[in-house]
PDB file of C-alpha atoms in Angstrom:
ATOM      1  CA  MET E  25       7.310  12.890   3.887  1.00  0.00           C
ATOM      2  CA  ASP E  26       9.639  13.368   6.843  1.00  0.00           C
ATOM      3  CA  ARG E  27      13.204  12.250   6.023  1.00  0.00           C
ATOM      4  CA  ARG E  28      13.555  10.652   9.415  1.00  0.00           C
ATOM      5  CA  ILE E  29      11.157   7.970   8.213  1.00  0.00           C
ATOM      6  CA  GLY E  30      12.365   6.971   5.025  1.00  0.00           C
ATOM      7  CA  SER E  31      14.441   8.207   2.158  1.00  0.00           C
ATOM      8  CA  GLU E  32      12.810  10.781  -0.028  1.00  0.00           C
ATOM      9  CA  LYS E  33      14.387   9.113  -2.972  1.00  0.00           C
ATOM     10  CA  ASP E  34      12.409   5.904  -2.175  1.00  0.00           C
ATOM     11  CA  ILE E  35       9.796   5.853  -4.798  1.00  0.00           C
ATOM     12  CA  ILE E  36       8.058   2.865  -3.433  1.00  0.00           C
ATOM     13  CA  LEU E  37       7.419   4.365  -0.052  1.00  0.00           C
ATOM     14  CA  ILE E  38       6.438   7.724  -1.543  1.00  0.00           C
ATOM     15  CA  LYS E  39       3.829   5.968  -3.704  1.00  0.00           C
ATOM     16  CA  ALA E  40       2.657   3.866  -0.866  1.00  0.00           C
ATOM     17  CA  ASP E  41       2.366   6.822   1.335  1.00  0.00           C
ATOM     18  CA  LYS E  42       0.324   8.557  -1.446  1.00  0.00           C
ATOM     19  CA  LEU E  43      -2.051   5.606  -1.835  1.00  0.00           C
ATOM     20  CA  ALA E  44      -2.588   5.399   2.082  1.00  0.00           C
ATOM     21  CA  LYS E  45      -3.454   9.166   2.210  1.00  0.00           C
ATOM     22  CA  GLU E  46      -5.806   8.932  -0.875  1.00  0.00           C
ATOM     23  CA  ILE E  47      -7.605   5.845   0.709  1.00  0.00           C
ATOM     24  CA  TYR E  48      -8.209   7.845   3.995  1.00  0.00           C
ATOM     25  CA  ARG E  49      -9.474  10.801   1.981  1.00  0.00           C
ATOM     26  CA  ILE E  50     -11.847   8.817  -0.085  1.00  0.00           C
ATOM     27  CA  THR E  51     -13.066   6.546   2.806  1.00  0.00           C
ATOM     28  CA  LYS E  52     -14.069   9.772   4.734  1.00  0.00           C
ATOM     29  CA  THR E  53     -17.201   9.670   2.390  1.00  0.00           C
ATOM     30  CA  PHE E  54     -18.141   6.088   3.210  1.00  0.00           C
ATOM     31  CA  PRO E  55     -21.484   5.442   5.138  1.00  0.00           C
ATOM     32  CA  LYS E  56     -21.108   5.659   8.981  1.00  0.00           C
ATOM     33  CA  GLU E  57     -22.347   2.091   9.120  1.00  0.00           C
ATOM     34  CA  GLU E  58     -19.319   0.899   7.298  1.00  0.00           C
ATOM     35  CA  LEU E  59     -16.982   2.547   9.801  1.00  0.00           C
ATOM     36  CA  PHE E  60     -16.078  -0.763  11.442  1.00  0.00           C
ATOM     37  CA  GLY E  61     -16.464  -2.666   8.207  1.00  0.00           C
ATOM     38  CA  ILE E  62     -15.066  -1.894   4.833  1.00  0.00           C
ATOM     39  CA  THR E  63     -13.923   1.538   5.766  1.00  0.00           C
ATOM     40  CA  SER E  64     -11.647   0.031   8.549  1.00  0.00           C
ATOM     41  CA  GLN E  65     -10.404  -2.863   6.548  1.00  0.00           C
ATOM     42  CA  LEU E  66      -9.525  -0.631   3.619  1.00  0.00           C
ATOM     43  CA  ARG E  67      -7.599   1.823   5.600  1.00  0.00           C
ATOM     44  CA  ARG E  68      -5.741  -0.825   7.601  1.00  0.00           C
ATOM     45  CA  ALA E  69      -4.661  -2.631   4.317  1.00  0.00           C
ATOM     46  CA  ALA E  70      -3.498   0.622   2.554  1.00  0.00           C
ATOM     47  CA  LEU E  71      -1.713   1.731   5.740  1.00  0.00           C
ATOM     48  CA  SER E  72       0.104  -1.651   6.090  1.00  0.00           C
ATOM     49  CA  ILE E  73       1.947  -1.120   2.973  1.00  0.00           C
ATOM     50  CA  PRO E  74       4.070   1.883   4.008  1.00  0.00           C
ATOM     51  CA  LEU E  75       4.254   0.605   7.571  1.00  0.00           C
ATOM     52  CA  ASN E  76       5.736  -2.780   6.295  1.00  0.00           C
ATOM     53  CA  LEU E  77       8.107  -0.880   4.017  1.00  0.00           C
ATOM     54  CA  VAL E  78       9.417   1.258   6.864  1.00  0.00           C
ATOM     55  CA  GLU E  79       9.770  -1.704   9.211  1.00  0.00           C
ATOM     56  CA  GLY E  80      11.646  -3.619   6.561  1.00  0.00           C
ATOM     57  CA  TYR E  81      14.084  -0.783   5.949  1.00  0.00           C
ATOM     58  CA  ALA E  82      14.894  -0.973   9.811  1.00  0.00           C
ATOM     59  CA  ARG E  83      15.934  -4.635   9.450  1.00  0.00           C
ATOM     60  CA  ILE E  84      19.663  -5.460   9.084  1.00  0.00           C
ATOM     61  CA  SER E  85      19.337  -8.703   7.154  1.00  0.00           C
ATOM     62  CA  LYS E  86      18.327  -8.940   3.546  1.00  0.00           C
ATOM     63  CA  GLN E  87      16.164 -11.875   4.320  1.00  0.00           C
ATOM     64  CA  ASP E  88      14.241  -9.863   6.957  1.00  0.00           C
ATOM     65  CA  HIS E  89      13.946  -6.931   4.675  1.00  0.00           C
ATOM     66  CA  ARG E  90      12.611  -8.958   1.837  1.00  0.00           C
ATOM     67  CA  ARG E  91       9.953 -10.689   4.183  1.00  0.00           C
ATOM     68  CA  PHE E  92       8.688  -7.112   5.118  1.00  0.00           C
ATOM     69  CA  LEU E  93       8.484  -6.259   1.381  1.00  0.00           C
ATOM     70  CA  GLU E  94       6.676  -9.431   0.684  1.00  0.00           C
ATOM     71  CA  ILE E  95       4.056  -8.540   3.436  1.00  0.00           C
ATOM     72  CA  ALA E  96       3.842  -5.119   1.863  1.00  0.00           C
ATOM     73  CA  LEU E  97       3.052  -6.816  -1.424  1.00  0.00           C
ATOM     74  CA  GLY E  98       0.413  -8.894   0.055  1.00  0.00           C
ATOM     75  CA  SER E  99      -1.194  -5.754   1.600  1.00  0.00           C
ATOM     76  CA  THR E 100      -1.197  -4.019  -1.773  1.00  0.00           C
ATOM     77  CA  LYS E 101      -3.067  -6.941  -3.370  1.00  0.00           C
ATOM     78  CA  GLU E 102      -5.515  -6.806  -0.550  1.00  0.00           C
ATOM     79  CA  THR E 103      -5.968  -3.062  -0.939  1.00  0.00           C
ATOM     80  CA  LYS E 104      -6.611  -3.705  -4.703  1.00  0.00           C
ATOM     81  CA  TYR E 105      -9.303  -6.183  -4.040  1.00  0.00           C
ATOM     82  CA  LEU E 106     -11.009  -3.793  -1.496  1.00  0.00           C
ATOM     83  CA  ILE E 107     -10.789  -0.970  -3.877  1.00  0.00           C
ATOM     84  CA  TYR E 108     -12.635  -3.018  -6.475  1.00  0.00           C
ATOM     85  CA  PHE E 109     -15.145  -4.262  -3.812  1.00  0.00           C
ATOM     86  CA  SER E 110     -15.776  -0.753  -2.735  1.00  0.00           C
ATOM     87  CA  TYR E 111     -16.470   0.253  -6.367  1.00  0.00           C
ATOM     88  CA  GLU E 112     -18.877  -2.632  -6.736  1.00  0.00           C
ATOM     89  CA  GLN E 113     -20.754  -1.564  -3.610  1.00  0.00           C
ATOM     90  CA  LYS E 114     -21.023   1.836  -5.147  1.00  0.00           C
ATOM     91  CA  LEU E 115     -18.884   3.402  -2.390  1.00  0.00           C
ATOM     92  CA  ILE E 116     -16.323   5.006  -4.760  1.00  0.00           C
ATOM     93  CA  LYS E 117     -16.502   6.717  -8.138  1.00  0.00           C
ATOM     94  CA  GLU E 118     -15.032   4.944 -11.190  1.00  0.00           C
ATOM     95  CA  SER E 119     -12.419   7.601 -11.667  1.00  0.00           C
ATOM     96  CA  ASP E 120     -11.339   7.124  -8.014  1.00  0.00           C
ATOM     97  CA  LYS E 121     -11.232   3.331  -8.513  1.00  0.00           C
ATOM     98  CA  GLU E 122      -9.106   3.561 -11.745  1.00  0.00           C
ATOM     99  CA  ASP E 123      -6.614   5.953 -10.125  1.00  0.00           C
ATOM    100  CA  LEU E 124      -6.201   3.826  -6.842  1.00  0.00           C
ATOM    101  CA  LEU E 125      -5.984   0.725  -8.879  1.00  0.00           C
ATOM    102  CA  ASP E 126      -3.348   2.279 -11.059  1.00  0.00           C
ATOM    103  CA  LEU E 127      -1.308   3.482  -8.125  1.00  0.00           C
ATOM    104  CA  SER E 128      -1.658   0.166  -6.498  1.00  0.00           C
ATOM    105  CA  GLU E 129      -0.342  -1.693  -9.601  1.00  0.00           C
ATOM    106  CA  GLU E 130       2.572   0.749  -9.773  1.00  0.00           C
ATOM    107  CA  ILE E 131       3.405  -0.184  -6.019  1.00  0.00           C
ATOM    108  CA  SER E 132       2.956  -3.945  -6.915  1.00  0.00           C
ATOM    109  CA  LYS E 133       5.423  -3.796  -9.917  1.00  0.00           C
ATOM    110  CA  LEU E 134       8.103  -1.818  -7.950  1.00  0.00           C
ATOM    111  CA  LEU E 135       7.860  -4.110  -4.929  1.00  0.00           C
ATOM    112  CA  TRP E 136       8.129  -7.247  -7.048  1.00  0.00           C
ATOM    113  CA  VAL E 137      11.180  -5.898  -8.772  1.00  0.00           C
ATOM    114  CA  LYS E 138      12.824  -5.074  -5.332  1.00  0.00           C
ATOM    115  CA  ILE E 139      11.875  -8.484  -3.888  1.00  0.00           C
ATOM    116  CA  LYS E 140      13.443 -10.225  -7.053  1.00  0.00           C
ATOM    117  CA  THR E 141      16.581  -8.142  -6.688  1.00  0.00           C
ATOM    118  CA  LEU E 142      16.903  -8.991  -2.823  1.00  0.00           C
ATOM    119  CA  ARG E 143      16.420 -12.753  -3.747  1.00  0.00           C
ATOM    120  CA  LEU E 144      19.324 -12.452  -6.221  1.00  0.00           C
ATOM    121  CA  GLY E 145      21.458 -10.993  -3.659  1.00  0.00           C
ATOM    122  CA  GLY E 146      21.198  -7.408  -4.694  1.00  0.00           C
ATOM    123  CA  LYS E 147      20.372  -4.342  -2.510  1.00  0.00           C
TER     124      LYS E 147
END
């Protein structure tokens, strides 16, 4: 990841970037008729996670930063549902579903800890 975007040490952003890239890779195999349906929705939800992290890092106040982390958390939950939905529709393999859900869950947990820390006045 380009250091001008976010810190290479930011594990949440690194994992969110990986998830978005994996979603893009996997959705390339989705049927053409889903391009403006589940393909678009899943890609937008997954990409929203790192985008909101980056935008939150650009905010000066902790309150604004936390708000963007909360939006990223919501996008993570949305992505998790769409992964499961895609699996149910037989658009993704079980192994991909498990890998994507595991990564999404890691991101959710890390975001939640960061949000709680900011609520308590930490960095």
